[in-house]
Tab-separated table of C-alpha atoms and ligand atoms in Angstrom:
chain	number	residue	atom	x	y	z
A	346	MET	CA	132.467	129.154	35.154
A	347	THR	CA	131.895	126.298	33.780
A	348	ILE	CA	133.782	124.122	32.433
A	349	SER	CA	132.886	122.806	28.527
A	350	THR	CA	134.203	120.186	25.914
A	351	PHE	CA	133.670	120.890	22.396
A	352	SER	CA	133.965	118.028	19.601
A	353	LEU	CA	134.142	118.050	16.049
A	354	PRO	CA	133.346	114.667	13.722
A	355	ARG	CA	136.800	113.128	13.399
A	356	ASN	CA	136.105	113.008	8.598
A	357	ILE	CA	133.165	114.378	6.500
A	358	ILE	CA	133.409	113.898	2.812
A	359	TYR	CA	130.175	115.572	1.145
A	360	GLY	CA	128.662	115.922	-1.922
A	361	GLU	CA	126.936	114.336	-4.945
A	362	ASN	CA	128.382	111.462	-5.391
A	363	ALA	CA	130.927	111.716	-1.972
A	364	LEU	CA	130.095	107.677	-2.573
A	365	ASP	CA	132.177	106.713	-4.529
A	366	HIS	CA	134.613	107.696	-1.222
A	367	LEU	CA	133.873	103.275	-0.560
A	368	SER	CA	136.669	102.999	-2.924
A	369	GLN	CA	139.375	104.519	-1.246
A	370	LEU	CA	138.797	102.753	2.178
A	371	THR	CA	141.685	100.088	2.334
A	372	GLY	CA	141.143	97.055	4.726
A	373	LYS	CA	139.507	93.495	4.352
A	374	LYS	CA	136.409	92.645	5.447
A	375	ALA	CA	133.172	94.776	5.321
A	376	ALA	CA	129.977	94.401	7.167
A	377	LEU	CA	127.042	96.866	5.654
A	378	VAL	CA	124.621	97.396	8.101
A	379	THR	CA	121.139	99.040	6.728
A	380	GLY	CA	117.485	99.233	7.410
A	381	GLY	CA	114.259	97.796	5.533
A	382	SER	CA	113.859	97.990	2.008
A	383	SER	CA	114.911	101.494	0.957
A	384	MET	CA	118.040	101.421	0.299
A	385	LYS	CA	117.946	97.993	-1.572
A	386	ARG	CA	115.275	99.000	-3.652
A	387	LEU	CA	117.256	102.189	-5.035
A	388	GLY	CA	120.546	100.242	-5.544
A	389	PHE	CA	122.265	102.235	-2.932
A	390	LEU	CA	123.531	99.085	-1.214
A	391	GLN	CA	124.276	97.215	-4.320
A	392	ARG	CA	126.005	99.882	-4.888
A	393	ALA	CA	128.251	100.466	-1.511
A	394	GLU	CA	128.988	96.609	-2.301
A	395	ASP	CA	130.249	97.359	-5.753
A	396	LEU	CA	132.275	100.241	-4.924
A	397	LEU	CA	133.916	98.474	-1.525
A	398	LYS	CA	134.900	95.009	-3.664
A	399	GLN	CA	136.858	97.599	-5.738
A	400	ALA	CA	138.593	97.875	-2.724
A	401	LYS	CA	139.236	94.139	-2.873
A	402	PHE	CA	136.682	93.990	0.212
A	403	ASP	CA	135.029	90.865	1.653
A	404	CYS	CA	131.654	92.116	2.493
A	405	ILE	CA	128.458	91.430	4.086
A	406	ILE	CA	124.876	92.524	4.312
A	407	ILE	CA	122.930	92.741	8.318
A	408	ASP	CA	120.128	94.078	6.693
A	409	ASN	CA	116.357	94.491	8.092
A	410	VAL	CA	117.267	97.178	11.232
A	411	GLU	CA	113.951	98.462	11.413
A	412	PRO	CA	112.942	101.793	12.947
A	413	ASN	CA	112.832	102.370	16.470
A	414	PRO	CA	115.965	99.529	16.308
A	415	SER	CA	115.505	97.292	18.902
A	416	ILE	CA	118.212	95.811	21.352
A	417	GLU	CA	117.030	91.843	19.628
A	418	THR	CA	118.401	93.957	16.484
A	419	VAL	CA	121.303	95.751	17.850
A	420	ARG	CA	122.616	91.743	19.135
A	421	ARG	CA	122.394	89.461	15.642
A	422	GLY	CA	124.039	92.652	14.282
A	423	ALA	CA	126.402	92.033	16.652
A	424	LYS	CA	126.622	88.168	17.142
A	425	ALA	CA	127.128	88.245	12.693
A	426	MET	CA	130.196	90.507	12.697
A	427	LEU	CA	131.725	88.220	15.636
A	428	ASP	CA	131.176	85.717	13.259
A	429	PHE	CA	132.660	87.742	9.753
A	430	GLN	CA	135.172	89.534	11.899
A	431	PRO	CA	135.323	93.126	10.103
A	432	ASP	CA	137.928	95.953	10.199
A	433	TRP	CA	135.416	98.136	8.463
A	434	ILE	CA	131.259	98.465	9.302
A	435	VAL	CA	129.490	100.864	7.105
A	436	ALA	CA	125.898	101.854	8.276
A	437	ILE	CA	123.631	103.469	4.987
A	438	GLY	CA	120.673	103.922	5.856
A	439	GLY	CA	118.437	106.546	8.028
A	440	GLY	CA	119.246	107.196	11.781
A	441	SER	CA	117.248	103.679	13.112
A	442	ALA	CA	120.205	101.848	10.713
A	443	LEU	CA	123.224	104.104	11.756
A	444	ASP	CA	122.285	104.180	15.647
A	445	ALA	CA	121.729	100.304	15.595
A	446	ALA	CA	125.296	100.079	13.703
A	447	LYS	CA	126.597	102.190	15.949
A	448	VAL	CA	125.652	99.354	18.851
A	449	MET	CA	126.425	96.418	16.970
A	450	TRP	CA	130.139	97.720	16.825
A	451	CYS	CA	130.045	97.835	20.066
A	452	PHE	CA	129.393	94.436	21.302
A	453	TYR	CA	131.484	93.645	18.636
A	454	GLU	CA	134.160	95.324	20.127
A	455	HIS	CA	133.233	93.832	23.493
A	456	PRO	CA	131.038	91.057	23.245
A	457	HIS	CA	130.935	90.119	27.066
A	458	LEU	CA	129.187	93.909	27.528
A	459	SER	CA	125.544	93.454	28.689
A	460	PHE	CA	122.804	96.414	27.031
A	461	GLU	CA	122.594	98.007	30.845
A	462	ASP	CA	125.889	97.740	30.811
A	463	ILE	CA	127.000	100.492	27.914
A	464	ILE	CA	123.672	102.799	29.252
A	465	PRO	CA	125.722	104.933	32.392
A	466	VAL	CA	127.342	107.822	30.489
A	467	GLY	CA	130.932	107.212	30.437
A	468	ALA	CA	130.761	103.559	30.575
A	469	MET	CA	131.929	102.905	26.803
A	470	PRO	CA	135.118	100.884	26.548
A	471	PRO	CA	137.081	102.898	24.287
A	472	LEU	CA	136.134	101.592	20.115
A	473	ARG	CA	138.516	100.726	17.304
A	474	THR	CA	140.487	97.662	18.707
A	475	LYS	CA	138.590	95.719	15.732
A	476	ALA	CA	136.946	98.213	13.398
A	477	ARG	CA	136.417	101.587	12.171
A	478	PHE	CA	133.590	102.977	10.924
A	479	VAL	CA	131.298	104.978	7.952
A	480	ALA	CA	128.270	106.371	8.308
A	481	ILE	CA	126.198	106.870	4.954
A	482	PRO	CA	122.778	108.740	6.449
A	483	SER	CA	119.941	108.197	3.992
A	484	THR	CA	117.911	110.565	5.308
A	485	SER	CA	118.715	114.634	5.928
A	486	GLY	CA	117.378	114.517	10.100
A	487	SER	CA	118.588	112.287	12.492
A	488	ALA	CA	122.399	113.512	12.258
A	489	SER	CA	123.514	110.130	13.543
A	490	GLU	CA	126.409	110.391	11.679
A	491	ILE	CA	127.802	112.647	13.364
A	492	THR	CA	126.823	112.412	16.681
A	493	ALA	CA	127.818	110.911	19.962
A	494	PHE	CA	124.712	109.111	20.411
A	495	SER	CA	122.535	106.137	19.539
A	496	VAL	CA	119.122	105.330	20.155
A	497	ILE	CA	117.672	101.715	20.801
A	498	THR	CA	114.353	100.782	22.047
A	499	ASP	CA	113.834	98.257	24.536
A	500	SER	CA	110.811	96.151	22.749
A	501	ARG	CA	109.376	94.837	25.761
A	502	ASN	CA	108.351	98.076	27.309
A	503	HIS	CA	108.609	100.233	24.708
A	504	ILE	CA	111.618	102.597	26.273
A	505	LYS	CA	114.093	104.737	24.376
A	506	TYR	CA	117.502	104.532	25.344
A	507	PRO	CA	119.855	107.337	24.856
A	508	ILE	CA	123.299	105.398	24.449
A	509	VAL	CA	126.046	108.285	24.398
A	510	ALA	CA	129.840	107.594	23.975
A	511	ALA	CA	132.512	109.843	22.871
A	512	ASP	CA	133.943	107.052	20.476
A	513	MET	CA	130.797	106.345	18.989
A	514	VAL	CA	131.656	109.619	16.873
A	515	PRO	CA	131.846	107.723	12.998
A	516	ASP	CA	135.335	107.643	11.485
A	517	ILE	CA	134.282	108.945	7.859
A	518	ALA	CA	130.903	110.531	7.399
A	519	ILE	CA	129.474	110.171	3.876
A	520	LEU	CA	127.381	112.483	2.854
A	521	ASP	CA	126.504	112.175	-0.450
A	522	PRO	CA	122.724	113.988	-1.379
A	523	LEU	CA	121.875	111.840	-4.135
A	524	ILE	CA	120.905	109.463	-1.418
A	525	PRO	CA	118.138	111.767	0.267
A	526	ALA	CA	116.817	113.349	-2.489
A	527	LYS	CA	114.916	109.690	-2.781
A	528	MET	CA	112.983	110.544	0.130
A	529	PRO	CA	109.417	110.738	-0.435
A	530	PRO	CA	107.843	114.204	0.042
A	531	ASP	CA	106.324	113.062	3.877
A	532	VAL	CA	109.926	111.893	4.785
A	533	THR	CA	111.560	115.051	3.229
A	534	VAL	CA	109.208	117.579	5.800
A	535	HIS	CA	108.810	115.323	8.653
A	536	THR	CA	113.110	114.943	8.848
A	537	GLY	CA	113.471	118.282	7.918
A	538	MET	CA	112.084	119.575	10.534
A	539	ASP	CA	113.611	117.589	12.981
A	540	VAL	CA	117.283	119.389	11.661
A	541	LEU	CA	115.347	122.888	12.559
A	542	THR	CA	114.713	121.723	15.667
A	543	HIS	CA	118.017	120.495	16.428
A	544	ALA	CA	119.597	123.521	15.542
A	545	LEU	CA	117.286	126.250	16.835
A	546	GLU	CA	117.023	124.083	20.659
A	547	ALA	CA	120.756	123.739	20.256
A	548	TYR	CA	120.996	127.615	20.084
A	549	VAL	CA	118.792	128.257	22.881
A	550	SER	CA	119.970	125.468	24.883
A	551	THR	CA	121.614	126.787	28.762
A	552	ALA	CA	124.935	124.695	27.018
A	553	ALA	CA	125.543	126.631	24.082
A	554	THR	CA	128.384	128.676	23.519
A	555	SER	CA	130.311	130.367	20.566
A	556	PHE	CA	131.732	127.544	19.463
A	557	THR	CA	128.835	125.752	18.909
A	558	ASP	CA	126.567	129.267	17.412
A	559	PRO	CA	127.517	129.343	14.465
A	560	TYR	CA	126.515	125.701	13.669
A	561	ALA	CA	123.167	125.708	14.710
A	562	VAL	CA	122.572	129.527	13.013
A	563	GLU	CA	123.989	128.283	9.844
A	564	ALA	CA	121.845	124.658	10.089
A	565	ILE	CA	118.746	126.892	10.893
A	566	ARG	CA	119.101	129.349	7.902
A	567	LEU	CA	119.743	126.233	5.244
A	568	VAL	CA	116.647	124.946	6.614
A	569	PHE	CA	114.930	128.241	5.859
A	570	GLU	CA	115.795	128.559	2.691
A	571	ASN	CA	116.483	125.384	1.038
A	572	LEU	CA	113.550	122.712	3.655
A	573	GLU	CA	110.208	124.420	1.293
A	574	THR	CA	112.044	122.887	-2.448
A	575	ALA	CA	113.473	120.237	-1.359
A	576	TYR	CA	109.442	119.459	-0.891
A	577	LEU	CA	108.271	120.990	-3.544
A	578	GLN	CA	111.057	119.913	-6.361
A	579	PRO	CA	112.499	116.587	-5.133
A	580	GLU	CA	115.162	116.368	-7.409
A	581	ASN	CA	116.455	120.306	-6.915
A	582	MET	CA	120.432	119.152	-5.488
A	583	THR	CA	120.487	122.365	-4.604
A	584	ALA	CA	118.381	122.225	-2.278
A	585	ARG	CA	119.164	118.923	-1.402
A	586	PHE	CA	123.072	118.834	-0.831
A	587	ASN	CA	121.701	122.225	1.616
A	588	MET	CA	119.725	120.398	3.616
A	589	HIS	CA	121.988	117.403	4.358
A	590	ASN	CA	124.668	119.498	5.544
A	591	ALA	CA	122.351	121.517	7.277
A	592	SER	CA	121.726	117.857	8.805
A	593	ALA	CA	125.249	117.328	9.914
A	594	LEU	CA	125.997	121.116	10.874
A	595	ALA	CA	122.657	121.076	13.231
A	596	GLY	CA	123.972	117.620	14.644
A	597	ILE	CA	127.808	119.441	15.715
A	598	ALA	CA	125.698	121.902	17.596
A	599	PHE	CA	123.233	119.805	19.641
A	600	THR	CA	125.901	116.762	20.088
A	601	ASN	CA	127.674	119.228	21.785
A	602	ALA	CA	124.643	121.959	23.204
A	603	SER	CA	122.228	119.226	23.682
A	604	LEU	CA	118.750	119.897	23.396
A	605	GLY	CA	115.272	121.022	25.072
A	606	LEU	CA	111.763	120.346	25.662
A	607	VAL	CA	110.551	120.129	22.259
A	608	HIS	CA	112.679	116.978	22.169
A	609	SER	CA	111.497	115.821	25.938
A	610	MET	CA	107.773	116.185	24.780
A	611	ALA	CA	107.510	115.019	21.294
A	612	HIS	CA	109.627	111.270	23.188
A	613	LYS	CA	106.677	111.083	25.506
A	614	ILE	CA	104.268	111.863	22.897
A	615	GLY	CA	105.725	109.177	20.245
A	616	GLY	CA	106.303	106.472	23.156
A	617	GLU	CA	102.488	107.126	23.865
A	618	PHE	CA	100.847	107.547	20.395
A	619	GLY	CA	103.436	106.109	17.708
A	620	ILE	CA	103.550	109.769	16.132
A	621	THR	CA	106.401	110.799	13.865
A	622	HIS	CA	108.978	112.426	15.334
A	623	GLY	CA	109.817	115.628	13.050
A	624	LEU	CA	106.196	115.947	12.610
A	625	ALA	CA	105.451	116.481	16.593
A	626	ASN	CA	108.591	118.585	16.903
A	627	ALA	CA	107.667	120.748	14.022
A	628	ILE	CA	103.699	121.193	15.900
A	629	MET	CA	104.786	121.787	19.367
A	630	LEU	CA	107.816	123.986	17.927
A	631	PRO	CA	105.874	127.411	17.590
A	632	TYR	CA	104.414	126.801	21.381
A	633	ILE	CA	107.768	126.176	22.851
A	634	ILE	CA	109.219	129.213	21.439
A	635	GLN	CA	106.700	131.169	23.220
A	636	TYR	CA	106.807	129.740	26.236
A	637	ASN	CA	110.726	129.922	26.490
A	638	ARG	CA	110.867	133.590	25.106
A	639	LEU	CA	110.311	134.416	28.540
A	640	SER	CA	114.032	133.155	29.874
A	641	THR	CA	115.939	134.027	26.841
A	642	ASP	CA	117.123	136.757	24.754
A	643	LYS	CA	118.479	134.068	22.193
A	644	TYR	CA	115.768	133.885	19.754
A	645	ARG	CA	116.079	137.948	19.399
A	646	GLN	CA	119.159	138.177	18.650
A	647	LEU	CA	118.193	135.259	15.862
A	648	GLU	CA	115.957	137.818	15.092
A	649	LYS	CA	118.393	139.962	13.825
A	650	THR	CA	121.581	137.739	12.711
A	651	LEU	CA	118.748	136.244	10.006
A	652	ARG	CA	116.841	139.952	9.258
A	653	ILE	CA	113.552	137.852	10.356
A	654	ASN	CA	110.884	139.705	11.985
A	655	ASP	CA	109.216	137.244	14.543
A	656	LEU	CA	110.684	133.514	14.252
A	657	ILE	CA	107.190	131.919	15.692
A	658	ASP	CA	105.444	133.527	12.050
A	659	VAL	CA	107.989	132.468	10.143
A	660	ILE	CA	108.004	128.048	11.378
A	661	ARG	CA	103.855	128.474	11.388
A	662	ASP	CA	104.050	130.037	7.694
A	663	LEU	CA	106.681	127.296	7.076
A	664	ASN	CA	104.543	124.065	8.146
A	665	ARG	CA	101.478	125.850	6.256
A	666	ARG	CA	103.638	126.075	3.343
A	667	LEU	CA	104.885	122.206	4.043
A	668	ASN	CA	101.078	120.748	4.955
A	669	ILE	CA	101.848	119.813	8.619
A	670	PRO	CA	99.577	120.977	10.793
A	671	SER	CA	99.444	123.432	13.547
A	672	THR	CA	97.862	120.804	16.130
A	673	LEU	CA	98.073	116.855	17.203
A	674	LYS	CA	94.604	116.420	16.828
A	675	GLU	CA	94.824	117.402	13.495
A	676	CYS	CA	97.640	114.995	12.664
A	677	ARG	CA	96.196	112.250	9.950
A	678	GLU	CA	98.530	109.535	10.094
A	679	THR	CA	98.236	108.715	13.677
A	680	ALA	CA	94.344	109.985	15.403
A	681	ILE	CA	95.180	111.041	18.541
A	682	GLU	CA	91.412	110.330	20.300
A	683	GLU	CA	91.274	113.615	22.746
A	684	ARG	CA	89.696	110.802	26.004
A	685	LYS	CA	93.216	109.612	25.515
A	686	PHE	CA	95.382	112.113	24.888
A	687	ASN	CA	94.067	113.744	28.868
A	688	ALA	CA	94.086	109.749	30.038
A	689	VAL	CA	97.657	109.978	29.616
A	690	LEU	CA	98.436	113.959	29.774
A	691	GLU	CA	99.520	113.953	33.364
A	692	ARG	CA	102.130	111.259	32.517
A	693	MET	CA	103.288	112.508	29.772
A	694	SER	CA	103.809	116.079	31.059
A	695	LYS	CA	105.906	113.866	34.838
A	696	ASN	CA	107.566	112.017	31.473
A	697	ALA	CA	108.878	114.687	29.607
A	698	LEU	CA	109.862	116.636	32.773
A	699	ALA	CA	112.259	114.372	33.394
A	700	ASP	CA	113.882	113.213	30.079
A	701	PRO	CA	117.048	114.686	30.400
A	702	CYS	CA	116.934	117.262	27.088
A	703	THR	CA	114.448	119.260	29.238
A	704	LEU	CA	118.425	119.943	31.364
A	705	THR	CA	119.418	122.432	28.947
A	706	ASN	CA	116.048	124.121	28.077
A	707	PRO	CA	116.357	128.285	28.546
A	708	GLY	CA	113.126	127.852	30.435
A	709	HIS	CA	112.485	126.174	33.310
A	710	PRO	CA	108.926	124.163	33.094
A	711	ASP	CA	107.380	122.201	35.889
A	712	VAL	CA	104.467	119.969	35.616
A	713	GLU	CA	102.335	122.719	34.747
A	714	ASP	CA	103.568	124.051	32.381
A	715	VAL	CA	104.576	120.892	30.399
A	716	ARG	CA	101.006	120.187	30.801
A	717	ILE	CA	99.325	123.991	29.407
A	718	LEU	CA	102.664	123.547	26.602
A	719	TYR	CA	100.472	119.909	25.858
A	720	GLN	CA	97.605	121.119	25.460
A	721	GLN	CA	98.492	124.182	23.651
A	722	SER	CA	99.766	121.123	20.912
A	723	TYR	CA	96.737	119.458	21.288
B	1109	LIG	P1	114.760	106.238	10.152
B	1109	LIG	O1	115.916	105.822	9.870
B	1109	LIG	O2	113.557	105.561	11.129
B	1109	LIG	O3	114.068	105.677	9.142
B	1109	LIG	C1	112.212	106.449	8.729
B	1109	LIG	C2	111.953	105.392	7.091
B	1109	LIG	O4	112.330	106.533	5.873
B	1109	LIG	C3	112.118	104.705	6.972
B	1109	LIG	O5	111.215	103.644	6.641
B	1109	LIG	C4	113.247	104.241	5.760
B	1109	LIG	O6	113.001	103.356	4.765
B	1109	LIG	C5	113.069	105.130	4.781
B	1109	LIG	N1	113.978	105.998	4.527
B	1109	LIG	C6	114.970	106.125	4.662
B	1109	LIG	N2	116.379	106.924	3.773
B	1109	LIG	C7	115.136	106.917	2.483
B	1109	LIG	C8	115.974	107.221	1.358
B	1109	LIG	N3	116.844	107.944	0.764
B	1109	LIG	N4	114.966	107.025	0.595
B	1109	LIG	C9	113.188	106.511	1.167
B	1109	LIG	N5	112.904	106.416	1.685
B	1109	LIG	C10	113.832	106.118	2.967
B	1109	LIG	O7	114.328	107.385	10.553
B	1109	LIG	P2	115.042	109.118	10.534
B	1109	LIG	O8	115.992	109.065	9.630
B	1109	LIG	O9	114.563	110.097	10.430
B	1109	LIG	O10	115.905	108.593	12.002
B	1109	LIG	C11	115.131	108.233	13.280
B	1109	LIG	C12	115.801	107.512	14.020
B	1109	LIG	O11	116.985	108.991	14.762
B	1109	LIG	C13	115.033	107.321	15.416
B	1109	LIG	O12	115.077	106.009	16.265
B	1109	LIG	C14	116.000	107.848	16.253
B	1109	LIG	O13	115.683	108.389	17.787
B	1109	LIG	C15	117.114	108.144	16.434
B	1109	LIG	N6	117.836	109.877	16.331
B	1109	LIG	C16	119.338	109.774	16.671
B	1109	LIG	C17	120.090	110.448	16.601
B	1109	LIG	C18	121.558	110.346	17.245
B	1109	LIG	O14	122.080	111.173	17.465
B	1109	LIG	N7	121.752	109.245	16.905
B	1109	LIG	C19	119.418	112.132	17.036
B	1109	LIG	C20	117.993	111.738	16.921
B	1109	LIG	C21	117.473	110.962	16.439
B	1109	LIG	P3	113.466	102.034	4.711
B	1109	LIG	O15	113.915	100.926	6.371
B	1109	LIG	O16	113.581	100.805	3.460
B	1109	LIG	O17	115.595	101.911	5.505
B	1110	LIG	MN1	114.905	114.978	16.741
């Protein structure tokens, strides 16, 4: 029998106006890290700064973290931190802003390290010699506020590198549903289906245990019961609260049990065609469940627990109600031409097979299986 580890996040402050908790922090200097414009436009950045000032902090703002944050952005932020010497780092935004802030923190604590130094699992030296970390997610999706992961892109070759370090789990996660309540409908749907995929892949993962399953099942139940409402009634705070918590619960499951083939395949099609991550997951999920069903009994157990007849039907129906197409070629936002798709199919299939998420997939595909799954999803 293998020996497993199960880690829980440090502190989670959740509920409407949980953001106010920032006024309770004690320290001297805070570096606020955020994305492009949403947190500024919606007033949340200003509020975070005001709350920190109430707590007598001096603040700097490190902004303009782009989607799929780059090594250069991380270096720029670390340099600003080295000049300012914060004792708290407060990241507010989507997964991109949170992920970038985590790695800025690493380089602030250890300025002599190169990006290559921190890529191998277990390579990160201890953090918290200079600062602690608060994560305030503005999407209900990536769960970066909970996880030991960060995804940083090398802009020279467009390769996304997952950085893994237990020390990168934030000290405090603030889950204030008033923030994701401002997500536009498409971001709500795509990030919400990403949550469902995290939870489902963690549940059927070969590394799932009785410690991770309850978090995964609860996240799946919450998505099924709340995502459509969050989409149709953006200001419905019960649905937003449940989706925001579901994202973090799924995060607890997948930071311990890892993911599977849906993520492997979505990462590669995202790299080739720039299709939104959660949308790619949502489209491919039913095809990959069909494939994985042959290798695991857990979908049947889940159907029993949730009292549903057929998981694939439930997901197809949910996708339809969320206006998600059933194939990749029907995506209007990114035209995936058949000629281009066929030209890169073999490479994508090989790369998806080599993605670390494939390691814990319940079915054990070969390149041919992955290629067929891409073709079915196309
Ligand atoms: P992003 O952080 O990339 O944000 C997507 C878009 O949504 C941005 O344009 C952002 O605008 C906007 N936005 C964010 N919040 C709001 C809001 N409340 N209202 C209006 N607009 C908003 O998206 P995700 O959260 O999906 O994160 C994706 C990233 O997370 C990827 O880089 C992925 O690789 C990574 N990831 C990390 C994981 C981890 O464990 N660390 C796990 C899974 C994925 P603006 O920039 O203006 O704020
Ligand atoms: Mn994901």
